[in-house]
Protein backbone atom coordinates (compact mmCIF):
# COMPACT_ATOMS: atom_id res chain seq x y z
CA UNK A 1 0.00 0.00 0.00
CA UNK A 2 1.37 3.41 -0.94
CA UNK A 3 0.37 7.01 -0.53
CA UNK A 4 -1.88 8.32 -3.29
CA UNK A 5 -1.33 11.62 -5.05
CA UNK A 6 -4.43 12.97 -3.29
CA UNK A 7 -3.04 11.99 0.13
CA UNK A 8 0.38 13.42 -0.74
CA UNK A 9 -1.26 16.69 -1.74
CA UNK A 10 -3.19 16.72 1.57
CA UNK A 11 0.07 16.31 3.47
CA UNK A 12 1.79 18.97 1.37
CA UNK A 13 -1.06 21.45 1.85
CA UNK A 14 -1.21 20.90 5.62
CA UNK A 15 2.57 21.25 5.96
CA UNK A 16 2.57 24.38 3.83
CA UNK A 17 -0.22 25.89 5.95
CA UNK A 18 1.78 25.11 9.12
CA UNK A 19 4.87 26.75 7.63
CA UNK A 20 2.88 29.88 6.78
CA UNK A 21 1.36 29.89 10.27
CA UNK A 22 4.86 29.69 11.83
CA UNK A 23 6.19 32.30 9.36
CA UNK A 24 8.94 30.01 8.04
CA UNK A 25 10.01 29.28 4.47
CA UNK A 26 10.29 25.55 3.84
CA UNK A 27 11.08 22.90 1.30
CA UNK A 28 8.55 20.07 1.69
CA UNK A 29 8.94 16.63 0.10
CA UNK A 30 6.54 13.67 0.12
CA UNK A 31 7.70 10.18 -0.89
CA UNK A 32 5.69 7.00 -1.42
CA UNK A 33 6.19 3.62 0.24
CA UNK A 34 9.10 2.93 -2.13
CA UNK A 35 10.78 6.21 -1.12
CA UNK A 36 10.06 7.72 -4.56
CA UNK A 37 9.28 11.44 -4.69
CA UNK A 38 5.55 12.02 -5.20
CA UNK A 39 5.25 15.75 -4.64
CA UNK A 40 7.46 18.65 -3.63
CA UNK A 41 7.06 22.31 -2.71
CA UNK A 42 9.72 24.98 -2.38
CA UNK A 43 8.24 28.07 -0.77
CA UNK A 44 9.34 31.45 -2.12
CA UNK A 45 12.80 32.34 -0.79
CA UNK A 46 13.29 28.98 0.96
CA UNK A 47 16.95 27.96 1.12
CA UNK A 48 18.17 26.17 -1.99
CA UNK A 49 20.42 23.97 0.14
CA UNK A 50 17.40 22.65 2.00
CA UNK A 51 15.83 21.23 -1.15
CA UNK A 52 18.01 18.11 -1.12
CA UNK A 53 17.84 17.87 2.68
CA UNK A 54 14.03 17.75 2.67
CA UNK A 55 14.00 14.93 0.11
CA UNK A 56 16.64 12.97 2.04
CA UNK A 57 14.72 13.43 5.29
CA UNK A 58 11.60 11.97 3.67
CA UNK A 59 13.56 9.05 2.22
CA UNK A 60 15.36 8.39 5.52
CA UNK A 61 12.05 8.35 7.41
CA UNK A 62 10.63 5.84 4.92
CA UNK A 63 13.74 3.65 4.72
CA UNK A 64 13.56 3.04 8.48
CA UNK A 65 9.90 3.87 9.24
CA UNK A 66 10.87 6.17 12.06
CA UNK A 67 11.28 9.87 12.65
CA UNK A 68 14.67 11.12 11.48
CA UNK A 69 15.28 12.73 14.88
CA UNK A 70 14.97 9.31 16.52
CA UNK A 71 17.49 7.86 14.07
CA UNK A 72 19.80 10.73 14.99
CA UNK A 73 19.67 9.76 18.66
CA UNK A 74 20.85 6.21 17.97
CA UNK A 75 23.41 7.18 15.33
CA UNK A 76 25.65 9.15 17.69
CA UNK A 77 29.18 7.87 18.52
CA UNK A 78 28.77 4.69 20.52
CA UNK A 79 25.21 4.23 19.30
CA UNK A 80 23.96 1.11 17.56
CA UNK A 81 23.58 2.95 14.23
CA UNK A 82 26.72 5.11 14.38
CA UNK A 83 27.67 6.35 10.88
CA UNK A 84 24.41 5.15 9.28
CA UNK A 85 24.04 8.57 7.60
CA UNK A 86 26.72 7.44 5.14
CA UNK A 87 24.57 4.59 3.83
CA UNK A 88 21.88 4.63 1.13
CA UNK A 89 23.45 7.49 -0.80
CA UNK A 90 23.35 9.75 2.25
CA UNK A 91 20.76 9.95 5.00
CA UNK A 92 19.64 12.85 7.16
CA UNK A 93 19.48 11.98 10.85
CA UNK A 94 18.14 15.14 12.45
CA UNK A 95 14.47 16.11 12.93
CA UNK A 96 12.14 16.96 10.04
CA UNK A 97 11.44 13.56 8.47
CA UNK A 98 8.37 11.58 9.55
CA UNK A 99 6.74 8.42 8.21
CA UNK A 100 3.19 8.94 6.93
CA UNK A 101 0.69 6.36 8.12
CA UNK A 102 -2.83 5.72 6.93
CA UNK A 103 -5.80 5.64 9.33
CA UNK A 104 -5.04 1.98 10.10
CA UNK A 105 -1.44 2.81 11.08
CA UNK A 106 0.32 1.31 8.04
CA UNK A 107 3.28 3.28 6.67
CA UNK A 108 2.37 4.51 3.18
CA UNK A 109 5.09 7.10 2.63
CA UNK A 110 6.98 9.86 4.41
CA UNK A 111 7.38 13.61 4.59
CA UNK A 112 10.60 15.57 4.84
CA UNK A 113 10.80 19.27 5.67
CA UNK A 114 13.80 21.57 5.76
CA UNK A 115 14.32 25.30 5.89
CA UNK A 116 14.40 26.51 9.49
CA UNK A 117 15.29 25.14 12.92
CA UNK A 118 14.96 21.38 13.29
CA UNK A 119 12.17 22.01 15.80
CA UNK A 120 10.19 23.98 13.21
CA UNK A 121 11.05 21.46 10.51
CA UNK A 122 9.61 18.69 12.71
CA UNK A 123 6.49 20.70 13.60
CA UNK A 124 5.70 21.40 9.95
CA UNK A 125 6.39 17.78 8.95
CA UNK A 126 4.13 16.53 11.75
CA UNK A 127 1.28 18.70 10.48
CA UNK A 128 1.63 17.07 7.06
CA UNK A 129 1.80 13.53 8.43
CA UNK A 130 -1.16 14.13 10.73
CA UNK A 131 -3.30 15.40 7.84
CA UNK A 132 -3.12 12.04 6.10
CA UNK A 133 -3.57 9.84 9.16
CA UNK A 134 -6.71 11.74 10.17
CA UNK A 135 -8.47 10.98 6.88
CA UNK A 136 -10.39 7.72 6.62
CA UNK A 137 -9.80 5.92 3.33
mmCIF file of N, CA and C in Angstrom:
data_model
loop_
_atom_site.group_PDB
_atom_site.id
_atom_site.type_symbol
_atom_site.label_atom_id
_atom_site.label_comp_id
_atom_site.label_asym_id
_atom_site.label_seq_id
_atom_site.Cartn_x
_atom_site.Cartn_y
_atom_site.Cartn_z
ATOM 1 N N UNK A 1 0.848 -1.167 0.000
ATOM 2 C CA UNK A 1 0.000 0.000 0.000
ATOM 3 C C UNK A 1 0.897 1.235 0.000
ATOM 4 N N UNK A 2 0.553 2.212 -0.812
ATOM 5 C CA UNK A 2 1.368 3.407 -0.940
ATOM 6 C C UNK A 2 0.486 4.657 -0.909
ATOM 7 N N UNK A 3 1.075 5.743 -0.563
ATOM 8 C CA UNK A 3 0.368 7.015 -0.529
ATOM 9 C C UNK A 3 -0.137 7.356 -1.928
ATOM 10 N N UNK A 4 -1.338 7.883 -2.007
ATOM 11 C CA UNK A 4 -1.881 8.318 -3.288
ATOM 12 C C UNK A 4 -1.472 9.768 -3.530
ATOM 13 N N UNK A 5 -1.624 10.218 -4.747
ATOM 14 C CA UNK A 5 -1.326 11.617 -5.047
ATOM 15 C C UNK A 5 -2.230 12.529 -4.227
ATOM 16 N N UNK A 6 -3.494 12.159 -4.079
ATOM 17 C CA UNK A 6 -4.426 12.968 -3.291
ATOM 18 C C UNK A 6 -3.948 13.082 -1.841
ATOM 19 N N UNK A 7 -3.533 11.972 -1.254
ATOM 20 C CA UNK A 7 -3.039 11.988 0.126
ATOM 21 C C UNK A 7 -1.756 12.812 0.229
ATOM 22 N N UNK A 8 -0.866 12.656 -0.747
ATOM 23 C CA UNK A 8 0.382 13.415 -0.745
ATOM 24 C C UNK A 8 0.092 14.911 -0.823
ATOM 25 N N UNK A 9 -0.882 15.281 -1.630
ATOM 26 C CA UNK A 9 -1.256 16.687 -1.740
ATOM 27 C C UNK A 9 -1.877 17.198 -0.439
ATOM 28 N N UNK A 10 -2.638 16.336 0.260
ATOM 29 C CA UNK A 10 -3.188 16.718 1.567
ATOM 30 C C UNK A 10 -2.056 17.009 2.551
ATOM 31 N N UNK A 11 -1.068 16.130 2.575
ATOM 32 C CA UNK A 11 0.074 16.310 3.469
ATOM 33 C C UNK A 11 0.838 17.584 3.115
ATOM 34 N N UNK A 12 1.057 17.788 1.835
ATOM 35 C CA UNK A 12 1.787 18.967 1.371
ATOM 36 C C UNK A 12 1.045 20.249 1.742
ATOM 37 N N UNK A 13 -0.253 20.267 1.531
ATOM 38 C CA UNK A 13 -1.064 21.446 1.847
ATOM 39 C C UNK A 13 -1.035 21.740 3.343
ATOM 40 N N UNK A 14 -1.210 20.710 4.171
ATOM 41 C CA UNK A 14 -1.208 20.900 5.622
ATOM 42 C C UNK A 14 0.156 21.389 6.111
ATOM 43 N N UNK A 15 1.222 20.815 5.573
ATOM 44 C CA UNK A 15 2.566 21.246 5.964
ATOM 45 C C UNK A 15 2.816 22.688 5.527
ATOM 46 N N UNK A 16 2.399 23.015 4.314
ATOM 47 C CA UNK A 16 2.568 24.381 3.827
ATOM 48 C C UNK A 16 1.804 25.367 4.711
ATOM 49 N N UNK A 17 0.572 25.027 5.077
ATOM 50 C CA UNK A 17 -0.217 25.889 5.954
ATOM 51 C C UNK A 17 0.461 26.066 7.311
ATOM 52 N N UNK A 18 1.053 25.010 7.843
ATOM 53 C CA UNK A 18 1.779 25.106 9.119
ATOM 54 C C UNK A 18 3.007 26.004 8.978
ATOM 55 N N UNK A 19 3.699 25.894 7.864
ATOM 56 C CA UNK A 19 4.872 26.748 7.631
ATOM 57 C C UNK A 19 4.462 28.219 7.572
ATOM 58 N N UNK A 20 3.382 28.501 6.875
ATOM 59 C CA UNK A 20 2.883 29.877 6.783
ATOM 60 C C UNK A 20 2.490 30.372 8.174
ATOM 61 N N UNK A 21 1.799 29.527 8.918
ATOM 62 C CA UNK A 21 1.361 29.891 10.274
ATOM 63 C C UNK A 21 2.553 30.218 11.176
ATOM 64 N N UNK A 22 3.657 29.476 11.016
ATOM 65 C CA UNK A 22 4.860 29.694 11.829
ATOM 66 C C UNK A 22 5.805 30.728 11.203
ATOM 67 N N UNK A 23 5.401 31.283 10.057
ATOM 68 C CA UNK A 23 6.187 32.296 9.363
ATOM 69 C C UNK A 23 7.604 31.799 9.017
ATOM 70 N N UNK A 24 7.664 30.589 8.467
ATOM 71 C CA UNK A 24 8.940 30.007 8.040
ATOM 72 C C UNK A 24 8.841 29.586 6.576
ATOM 73 N N UNK A 25 9.955 29.643 5.887
ATOM 74 C CA UNK A 25 10.012 29.281 4.471
ATOM 75 C C UNK A 25 10.633 27.890 4.371
ATOM 76 N N UNK A 26 9.898 26.956 3.819
ATOM 77 C CA UNK A 26 10.291 25.550 3.841
ATOM 78 C C UNK A 26 10.335 24.914 2.462
ATOM 79 N N UNK A 27 11.121 23.862 2.386
ATOM 80 C CA UNK A 27 11.077 22.897 1.297
ATOM 81 C C UNK A 27 10.371 21.680 1.888
ATOM 82 N N UNK A 28 9.372 21.162 1.176
ATOM 83 C CA UNK A 28 8.553 20.070 1.693
ATOM 84 C C UNK A 28 8.498 18.969 0.638
ATOM 85 N N UNK A 29 8.908 17.767 1.022
ATOM 86 C CA UNK A 29 8.936 16.630 0.100
ATOM 87 C C UNK A 29 8.079 15.497 0.649
ATOM 88 N N UNK A 30 7.344 14.845 -0.238
ATOM 89 C CA UNK A 30 6.537 13.667 0.117
ATOM 90 C C UNK A 30 6.996 12.517 -0.767
ATOM 91 N N UNK A 31 7.326 11.384 -0.136
ATOM 92 C CA UNK A 31 7.697 10.184 -0.886
ATOM 93 C C UNK A 31 6.674 9.092 -0.631
ATOM 94 N N UNK A 32 6.608 8.132 -1.557
ATOM 95 C CA UNK A 32 5.688 7.005 -1.417
ATOM 96 C C UNK A 32 6.336 5.881 -0.621
ATOM 97 N N UNK A 33 5.681 4.736 -0.559
ATOM 98 C CA UNK A 33 6.191 3.616 0.239
ATOM 99 C C UNK A 33 7.495 3.048 -0.304
ATOM 100 N N UNK A 34 7.820 3.334 -1.558
ATOM 101 C CA UNK A 34 9.097 2.925 -2.132
ATOM 102 C C UNK A 34 10.167 3.991 -2.044
ATOM 103 N N UNK A 35 9.883 5.067 -1.316
ATOM 104 C CA UNK A 35 10.781 6.212 -1.124
ATOM 105 C C UNK A 35 11.001 7.011 -2.415
ATOM 106 N N UNK A 36 10.015 6.949 -3.320
ATOM 107 C CA UNK A 36 10.058 7.723 -4.558
ATOM 108 C C UNK A 36 9.327 9.047 -4.350
ATOM 109 N N UNK A 37 9.897 10.127 -4.848
ATOM 110 C CA UNK A 37 9.284 11.439 -4.693
ATOM 111 C C UNK A 37 7.924 11.479 -5.386
ATOM 112 N N UNK A 38 6.898 11.902 -4.661
ATOM 113 C CA UNK A 38 5.545 12.021 -5.204
ATOM 114 C C UNK A 38 5.215 13.484 -5.459
ATOM 115 N N UNK A 39 5.518 14.329 -4.485
ATOM 116 C CA UNK A 39 5.249 15.754 -4.637
ATOM 117 C C UNK A 39 6.249 16.553 -3.817
ATOM 118 N N UNK A 40 6.451 17.795 -4.247
ATOM 119 C CA UNK A 40 7.460 18.646 -3.628
ATOM 120 C C UNK A 40 7.017 20.096 -3.727
ATOM 121 N N UNK A 41 7.351 20.879 -2.709
ATOM 122 C CA UNK A 41 7.064 22.308 -2.710
ATOM 123 C C UNK A 41 8.265 23.054 -2.153
ATOM 124 N N UNK A 42 8.702 24.053 -2.889
ATOM 125 C CA UNK A 42 9.717 24.979 -2.377
ATOM 126 C C UNK A 42 9.033 26.318 -2.246
ATOM 127 N N UNK A 43 8.872 26.783 -1.010
ATOM 128 C CA UNK A 43 8.245 28.073 -0.769
ATOM 129 C C UNK A 43 9.155 29.191 -1.292
ATOM 130 N N UNK A 44 8.559 30.305 -1.653
ATOM 131 C CA UNK A 44 9.337 31.447 -2.122
ATOM 132 C C UNK A 44 10.418 31.790 -1.100
ATOM 133 N N UNK A 45 11.631 31.954 -1.600
ATOM 134 C CA UNK A 45 12.798 32.340 -0.786
ATOM 135 C C UNK A 45 13.272 31.280 0.195
ATOM 136 N N UNK A 46 12.762 30.054 0.119
ATOM 137 C CA UNK A 46 13.294 28.981 0.960
ATOM 138 C C UNK A 46 14.717 28.672 0.506
ATOM 139 N N UNK A 47 15.544 28.240 1.434
ATOM 140 C CA UNK A 47 16.946 27.961 1.121
ATOM 141 C C UNK A 47 17.078 26.894 0.055
ATOM 142 N N UNK A 48 17.898 27.162 -0.941
ATOM 143 C CA UNK A 48 18.167 26.173 -1.989
ATOM 144 C C UNK A 48 18.833 24.927 -1.419
ATOM 145 N N UNK A 49 19.716 25.108 -0.451
ATOM 146 C CA UNK A 49 20.416 23.970 0.144
ATOM 147 C C UNK A 49 19.507 23.020 0.897
ATOM 148 N N UNK A 50 18.333 23.500 1.280
ATOM 149 C CA UNK A 50 17.399 22.650 2.004
ATOM 150 C C UNK A 50 16.562 21.776 1.091
ATOM 151 N N UNK A 51 16.590 22.039 -0.194
ATOM 152 C CA UNK A 51 15.828 21.229 -1.154
ATOM 153 C C UNK A 51 16.236 19.758 -1.046
ATOM 154 N N UNK A 52 17.506 19.479 -1.192
ATOM 155 C CA UNK A 52 18.008 18.106 -1.117
ATOM 156 C C UNK A 52 17.815 17.519 0.280
ATOM 157 N N UNK A 53 17.994 18.351 1.299
ATOM 158 C CA UNK A 53 17.841 17.867 2.675
ATOM 159 C C UNK A 53 16.412 17.391 2.922
ATOM 160 N N UNK A 54 15.424 18.148 2.438
ATOM 161 C CA UNK A 54 14.028 17.747 2.672
ATOM 162 C C UNK A 54 13.725 16.404 2.013
ATOM 163 N N UNK A 55 14.221 16.201 0.811
ATOM 164 C CA UNK A 55 13.996 14.926 0.115
ATOM 165 C C UNK A 55 14.684 13.792 0.859
ATOM 166 N N UNK A 56 15.917 14.028 1.308
ATOM 167 C CA UNK A 56 16.637 12.972 2.040
ATOM 168 C C UNK A 56 15.996 12.681 3.395
ATOM 169 N N UNK A 57 15.432 13.685 4.031
ATOM 170 C CA UNK A 57 14.720 13.434 5.288
ATOM 171 C C UNK A 57 13.520 12.523 5.034
ATOM 172 N N UNK A 58 12.760 12.812 3.980
ATOM 173 C CA UNK A 58 11.603 11.973 3.666
ATOM 174 C C UNK A 58 12.050 10.540 3.364
ATOM 175 N N UNK A 59 13.084 10.391 2.555
ATOM 176 C CA UNK A 59 13.564 9.048 2.218
ATOM 177 C C UNK A 59 14.075 8.311 3.452
ATOM 178 N N UNK A 60 14.829 9.009 4.299
ATOM 179 C CA UNK A 60 15.357 8.391 5.515
ATOM 180 C C UNK A 60 14.220 7.903 6.403
ATOM 181 N N UNK A 61 13.200 8.746 6.579
ATOM 182 C CA UNK A 61 12.051 8.355 7.410
ATOM 183 C C UNK A 61 11.377 7.115 6.846
ATOM 184 N N UNK A 62 11.268 7.013 5.542
ATOM 185 C CA UNK A 62 10.626 5.844 4.921
ATOM 186 C C UNK A 62 11.527 4.621 4.955
ATOM 187 N N UNK A 63 12.822 4.798 4.704
ATOM 188 C CA UNK A 63 13.737 3.653 4.721
ATOM 189 C C UNK A 63 13.685 2.911 6.055
ATOM 190 N N UNK A 64 13.504 3.651 7.158
ATOM 191 C CA UNK A 64 13.563 3.040 8.484
ATOM 192 C C UNK A 64 12.243 3.143 9.254
ATOM 193 N N UNK A 65 11.224 3.739 8.630
ATOM 194 C CA UNK A 65 9.895 3.869 9.238
ATOM 195 C C UNK A 65 9.953 4.441 10.650
ATOM 196 N N UNK A 66 10.791 5.461 10.786
ATOM 197 C CA UNK A 66 10.867 6.173 12.056
ATOM 198 C C UNK A 66 11.247 7.622 11.808
ATOM 199 N N UNK A 67 10.934 8.469 12.761
ATOM 200 C CA UNK A 67 11.282 9.874 12.647
ATOM 201 C C UNK A 67 12.796 10.018 12.529
ATOM 202 N N UNK A 68 13.224 10.934 11.685
ATOM 203 C CA UNK A 68 14.666 11.120 11.480
ATOM 204 C C UNK A 68 15.365 11.567 12.761
ATOM 205 N N UNK A 69 14.688 12.320 13.601
ATOM 206 C CA UNK A 69 15.284 12.726 14.877
ATOM 207 C C UNK A 69 15.583 11.539 15.775
ATOM 208 N N UNK A 70 14.726 10.520 15.728
ATOM 209 C CA UNK A 70 14.969 9.309 16.518
ATOM 210 C C UNK A 70 16.179 8.541 15.983
ATOM 211 N N UNK A 71 16.314 8.510 14.667
ATOM 212 C CA UNK A 71 17.488 7.862 14.067
ATOM 213 C C UNK A 71 18.748 8.605 14.501
ATOM 214 N N UNK A 72 18.661 9.930 14.547
ATOM 215 C CA UNK A 72 19.800 10.735 14.988
ATOM 216 C C UNK A 72 20.257 10.386 16.394
ATOM 217 N N UNK A 73 19.317 10.103 17.273
ATOM 218 C CA UNK A 73 19.671 9.765 18.655
ATOM 219 C C UNK A 73 20.479 8.473 18.739
ATOM 220 N N UNK A 74 20.150 7.497 17.890
ATOM 221 C CA UNK A 74 20.851 6.206 17.968
ATOM 222 C C UNK A 74 22.014 6.108 16.988
ATOM 223 N N UNK A 75 22.279 7.201 16.269
ATOM 224 C CA UNK A 75 23.408 7.182 15.333
ATOM 225 C C UNK A 75 24.583 8.011 15.831
ATOM 226 N N UNK A 76 24.549 8.399 17.099
ATOM 227 C CA UNK A 76 25.652 9.147 17.693
ATOM 228 C C UNK A 76 26.826 8.200 17.981
ATOM 229 N N UNK A 77 28.037 8.736 18.170
ATOM 230 C CA UNK A 77 29.178 7.870 18.517
ATOM 231 C C UNK A 77 28.836 6.958 19.693
ATOM 232 N N UNK A 78 29.096 5.687 19.513
ATOM 233 C CA UNK A 78 28.771 4.688 20.521
ATOM 234 C C UNK A 78 27.374 4.104 20.360
ATOM 235 N N UNK A 79 26.560 4.719 19.523
ATOM 236 C CA UNK A 79 25.206 4.234 19.302
ATOM 237 C C UNK A 79 25.177 3.050 18.355
ATOM 238 N N UNK A 80 24.072 2.330 18.375
ATOM 239 C CA UNK A 80 23.959 1.112 17.564
ATOM 240 C C UNK A 80 23.954 1.393 16.064
ATOM 241 N N UNK A 81 23.613 2.604 15.652
ATOM 242 C CA UNK A 81 23.580 2.951 14.226
ATOM 243 C C UNK A 81 24.622 4.023 13.864
ATOM 244 N N UNK A 82 25.683 4.102 14.639
ATOM 245 C CA UNK A 82 26.721 5.107 14.381
ATOM 246 C C UNK A 82 27.198 5.042 12.928
ATOM 247 N N UNK A 83 27.229 6.173 12.271
ATOM 248 C CA UNK A 83 27.665 6.347 10.878
ATOM 249 C C UNK A 83 26.631 5.901 9.845
ATOM 250 N N UNK A 84 25.415 5.594 10.243
ATOM 251 C CA UNK A 84 24.410 5.152 9.282
ATOM 252 C C UNK A 84 24.113 6.216 8.227
ATOM 253 N N UNK A 85 24.343 7.488 8.558
ATOM 254 C CA UNK A 85 24.039 8.565 7.603
ATOM 255 C C UNK A 85 24.867 8.464 6.326
ATOM 256 N N UNK A 86 25.892 7.635 6.334
ATOM 257 C CA UNK A 86 26.722 7.441 5.141
ATOM 258 C C UNK A 86 26.185 6.339 4.230
ATOM 259 N N UNK A 87 25.133 5.671 4.645
ATOM 260 C CA UNK A 87 24.566 4.590 3.827
ATOM 261 C C UNK A 87 23.480 5.137 2.903
ATOM 262 N N UNK A 88 23.015 4.315 2.005
ATOM 263 C CA UNK A 88 21.876 4.630 1.135
ATOM 264 C C UNK A 88 22.033 5.926 0.346
ATOM 265 N N UNK A 89 23.233 6.271 -0.029
ATOM 266 C CA UNK A 89 23.454 7.489 -0.799
ATOM 267 C C UNK A 89 23.364 8.752 0.042
ATOM 268 N N UNK A 90 23.405 8.608 1.354
ATOM 269 C CA UNK A 90 23.353 9.748 2.253
ATOM 270 C C UNK A 90 21.995 9.887 2.910
ATOM 271 N N UNK A 91 21.986 9.808 4.218
ATOM 272 C CA UNK A 91 20.759 9.952 4.997
ATOM 273 C C UNK A 91 20.828 11.237 5.813
ATOM 274 N N UNK A 92 19.706 11.706 6.257
ATOM 275 C CA UNK A 92 19.638 12.846 7.160
ATOM 276 C C UNK A 92 19.091 12.332 8.484
ATOM 277 N N UNK A 93 19.848 12.557 9.558
ATOM 278 C CA UNK A 93 19.481 11.981 10.849
ATOM 279 C C UNK A 93 19.211 13.047 11.906
ATOM 280 N N UNK A 94 18.628 14.152 11.486
ATOM 281 C CA UNK A 94 18.141 15.136 12.445
ATOM 282 C C UNK A 94 16.683 15.415 12.132
ATOM 283 N N UNK A 95 15.926 16.000 13.060
ATOM 284 C CA UNK A 95 14.470 16.112 12.928
ATOM 285 C C UNK A 95 13.991 16.813 11.656
ATOM 286 N N UNK A 96 12.795 16.380 11.219
ATOM 287 C CA UNK A 96 12.144 16.958 10.044
ATOM 288 C C UNK A 96 11.656 15.925 9.059
ATOM 289 N N UNK A 97 11.942 14.648 9.305
ATOM 290 C CA UNK A 97 11.437 13.559 8.475
ATOM 291 C C UNK A 97 10.551 12.657 9.305
ATOM 292 N N UNK A 98 9.350 12.368 8.790
ATOM 293 C CA UNK A 98 8.375 11.584 9.553
ATOM 294 C C UNK A 98 7.661 10.605 8.613
ATOM 295 N N UNK A 99 7.544 9.338 9.012
ATOM 296 C CA UNK A 99 6.736 8.415 8.209
ATOM 297 C C UNK A 99 5.278 8.882 8.169
ATOM 298 N N UNK A 100 4.627 8.639 7.054
ATOM 299 C CA UNK A 100 3.194 8.941 6.930
ATOM 300 C C UNK A 100 2.452 7.614 7.008
ATOM 301 N N UNK A 101 1.487 7.571 7.904
ATOM 302 C CA UNK A 101 0.689 6.365 8.119
ATOM 303 C C UNK A 101 -0.748 6.623 7.694
ATOM 304 N N UNK A 102 -1.409 5.574 7.248
ATOM 305 C CA UNK A 102 -2.830 5.725 6.931
ATOM 306 C C UNK A 102 -3.637 5.605 8.221
ATOM 307 N N UNK A 103 -4.948 5.656 8.126
ATOM 308 C CA UNK A 103 -5.798 5.643 9.325
ATOM 309 C C UNK A 103 -5.718 4.314 10.081
ATOM 310 N N UNK A 104 -5.230 3.262 9.419
ATOM 311 C CA UNK A 104 -5.039 1.978 10.103
ATOM 312 C C UNK A 104 -3.643 1.844 10.715
ATOM 313 N N UNK A 105 -2.777 2.831 10.502
ATOM 314 C CA UNK A 105 -1.439 2.810 11.081
ATOM 315 C C UNK A 105 -0.354 2.245 10.185
ATOM 316 N N UNK A 106 -0.689 1.844 8.960
ATOM 317 C CA UNK A 106 0.318 1.305 8.038
ATOM 318 C C UNK A 106 1.113 2.449 7.408
ATOM 319 N N UNK A 107 2.435 2.270 7.308
ATOM 320 C CA UNK A 107 3.279 3.282 6.672
ATOM 321 C C UNK A 107 3.035 3.247 5.165
ATOM 322 N N UNK A 108 2.660 4.409 4.613
ATOM 323 C CA UNK A 108 2.365 4.506 3.176
ATOM 324 C C UNK A 108 3.284 5.493 2.463
ATOM 325 N N UNK A 109 4.172 6.124 3.207
ATOM 326 C CA UNK A 109 5.092 7.098 2.629
ATOM 327 C C UNK A 109 5.779 7.857 3.745
ATOM 328 N N UNK A 110 6.318 9.035 3.403
ATOM 329 C CA UNK A 110 6.981 9.860 4.414
ATOM 330 C C UNK A 110 7.042 11.299 3.928
ATOM 331 N N UNK A 111 7.222 12.194 4.875
ATOM 332 C CA UNK A 111 7.375 13.611 4.590
ATOM 333 C C UNK A 111 8.720 14.078 5.135
ATOM 334 N N UNK A 112 9.365 14.951 4.389
ATOM 335 C CA UNK A 112 10.599 15.571 4.836
ATOM 336 C C UNK A 112 10.488 17.074 4.664
ATOM 337 N N UNK A 113 10.891 17.811 5.683
ATOM 338 C CA UNK A 113 10.797 19.268 5.672
ATOM 339 C C UNK A 113 12.126 19.859 6.117
ATOM 340 N N UNK A 114 12.565 20.890 5.403
ATOM 341 C CA UNK A 114 13.800 21.570 5.762
ATOM 342 C C UNK A 114 13.711 23.036 5.378
ATOM 343 N N UNK A 115 14.288 23.885 6.222
ATOM 344 C CA UNK A 115 14.316 25.302 5.893
ATOM 345 C C UNK A 115 14.421 26.215 7.090
ATOM 346 N N UNK A 116 14.341 25.676 8.296
ATOM 347 C CA UNK A 116 14.404 26.512 9.486
ATOM 348 C C UNK A 116 15.069 25.695 10.585
ATOM 349 N N UNK A 117 14.741 25.950 11.840
ATOM 350 C CA UNK A 117 15.292 25.136 12.923
ATOM 351 C C UNK A 117 14.748 23.714 12.797
ATOM 352 N N UNK A 118 15.455 22.758 13.367
ATOM 353 C CA UNK A 118 14.962 21.383 13.293
ATOM 354 C C UNK A 118 13.655 21.235 14.053
ATOM 355 N N UNK A 119 13.434 22.050 15.065
ATOM 356 C CA UNK A 119 12.174 22.010 15.798
ATOM 357 C C UNK A 119 11.028 22.441 14.887
ATOM 358 N N UNK A 120 11.223 23.529 14.136
ATOM 359 C CA UNK A 120 10.189 23.983 13.207
ATOM 360 C C UNK A 120 10.028 23.015 12.047
ATOM 361 N N UNK A 121 11.136 22.461 11.565
ATOM 362 C CA UNK A 121 11.048 21.457 10.506
ATOM 363 C C UNK A 121 10.161 20.300 10.960
ATOM 364 N N UNK A 122 10.383 19.816 12.177
ATOM 365 C CA UNK A 122 9.610 18.692 12.711
ATOM 366 C C UNK A 122 8.134 19.071 12.861
ATOM 367 N N UNK A 123 7.870 20.257 13.394
ATOM 368 C CA UNK A 123 6.489 20.705 13.597
ATOM 369 C C UNK A 123 5.723 20.755 12.281
ATOM 370 N N UNK A 124 6.352 21.299 11.256
ATOM 371 C CA UNK A 124 5.700 21.398 9.947
ATOM 372 C C UNK A 124 5.503 20.013 9.341
ATOM 373 N N UNK A 125 6.513 19.151 9.460
ATOM 374 C CA UNK A 125 6.390 17.783 8.950
ATOM 375 C C UNK A 125 5.275 17.035 9.672
ATOM 376 N N UNK A 126 5.168 17.219 10.976
ATOM 377 C CA UNK A 126 4.134 16.533 11.749
ATOM 378 C C UNK A 126 2.749 16.946 11.295
ATOM 379 N N UNK A 127 2.578 18.221 10.985
ATOM 380 C CA UNK A 127 1.283 18.700 10.479
ATOM 381 C C UNK A 127 0.919 17.976 9.185
ATOM 382 N N UNK A 128 1.885 17.784 8.303
ATOM 383 C CA UNK A 128 1.630 17.070 7.058
ATOM 384 C C UNK A 128 1.295 15.613 7.290
ATOM 385 N N UNK A 129 2.055 14.949 8.140
ATOM 386 C CA UNK A 129 1.804 13.528 8.430
ATOM 387 C C UNK A 129 0.445 13.342 9.098
ATOM 388 N N UNK A 130 0.111 14.229 10.018
ATOM 389 C CA UNK A 130 -1.161 14.127 10.728
ATOM 390 C C UNK A 130 -2.354 14.303 9.785
ATOM 391 N N UNK A 131 -2.200 15.130 8.772
ATOM 392 C CA UNK A 131 -3.305 15.398 7.837
ATOM 393 C C UNK A 131 -3.729 14.142 7.089
ATOM 394 N N UNK A 132 -2.799 13.269 6.820
ATOM 395 C CA UNK A 132 -3.123 12.038 6.097
ATOM 396 C C UNK A 132 -3.706 11.004 7.049
ATOM 397 N N UNK A 133 -3.111 10.857 8.219
ATOM 398 C CA UNK A 133 -3.575 9.841 9.163
ATOM 399 C C UNK A 133 -5.000 10.119 9.622
ATOM 400 N N UNK A 134 -5.386 11.373 9.683
ATOM 401 C CA UNK A 134 -6.708 11.743 10.170
ATOM 402 C C UNK A 134 -7.827 11.413 9.176
ATOM 403 N N UNK A 135 -7.470 11.203 7.912
ATOM 404 C CA UNK A 135 -8.474 10.977 6.876
ATOM 405 C C UNK A 135 -8.750 9.484 6.735
ATOM 406 N N UNK A 136 -9.999 9.117 6.826
ATOM 407 C CA UNK A 136 -10.394 7.716 6.620
ATOM 408 C C UNK A 136 -10.403 7.424 5.124
ATOM 409 N N UNK A 137 -9.830 6.293 4.750
ATOM 410 C CA UNK A 137 -9.798 5.916 3.330
ATOM 411 C C UNK A 137 -11.157 5.469 2.870
#
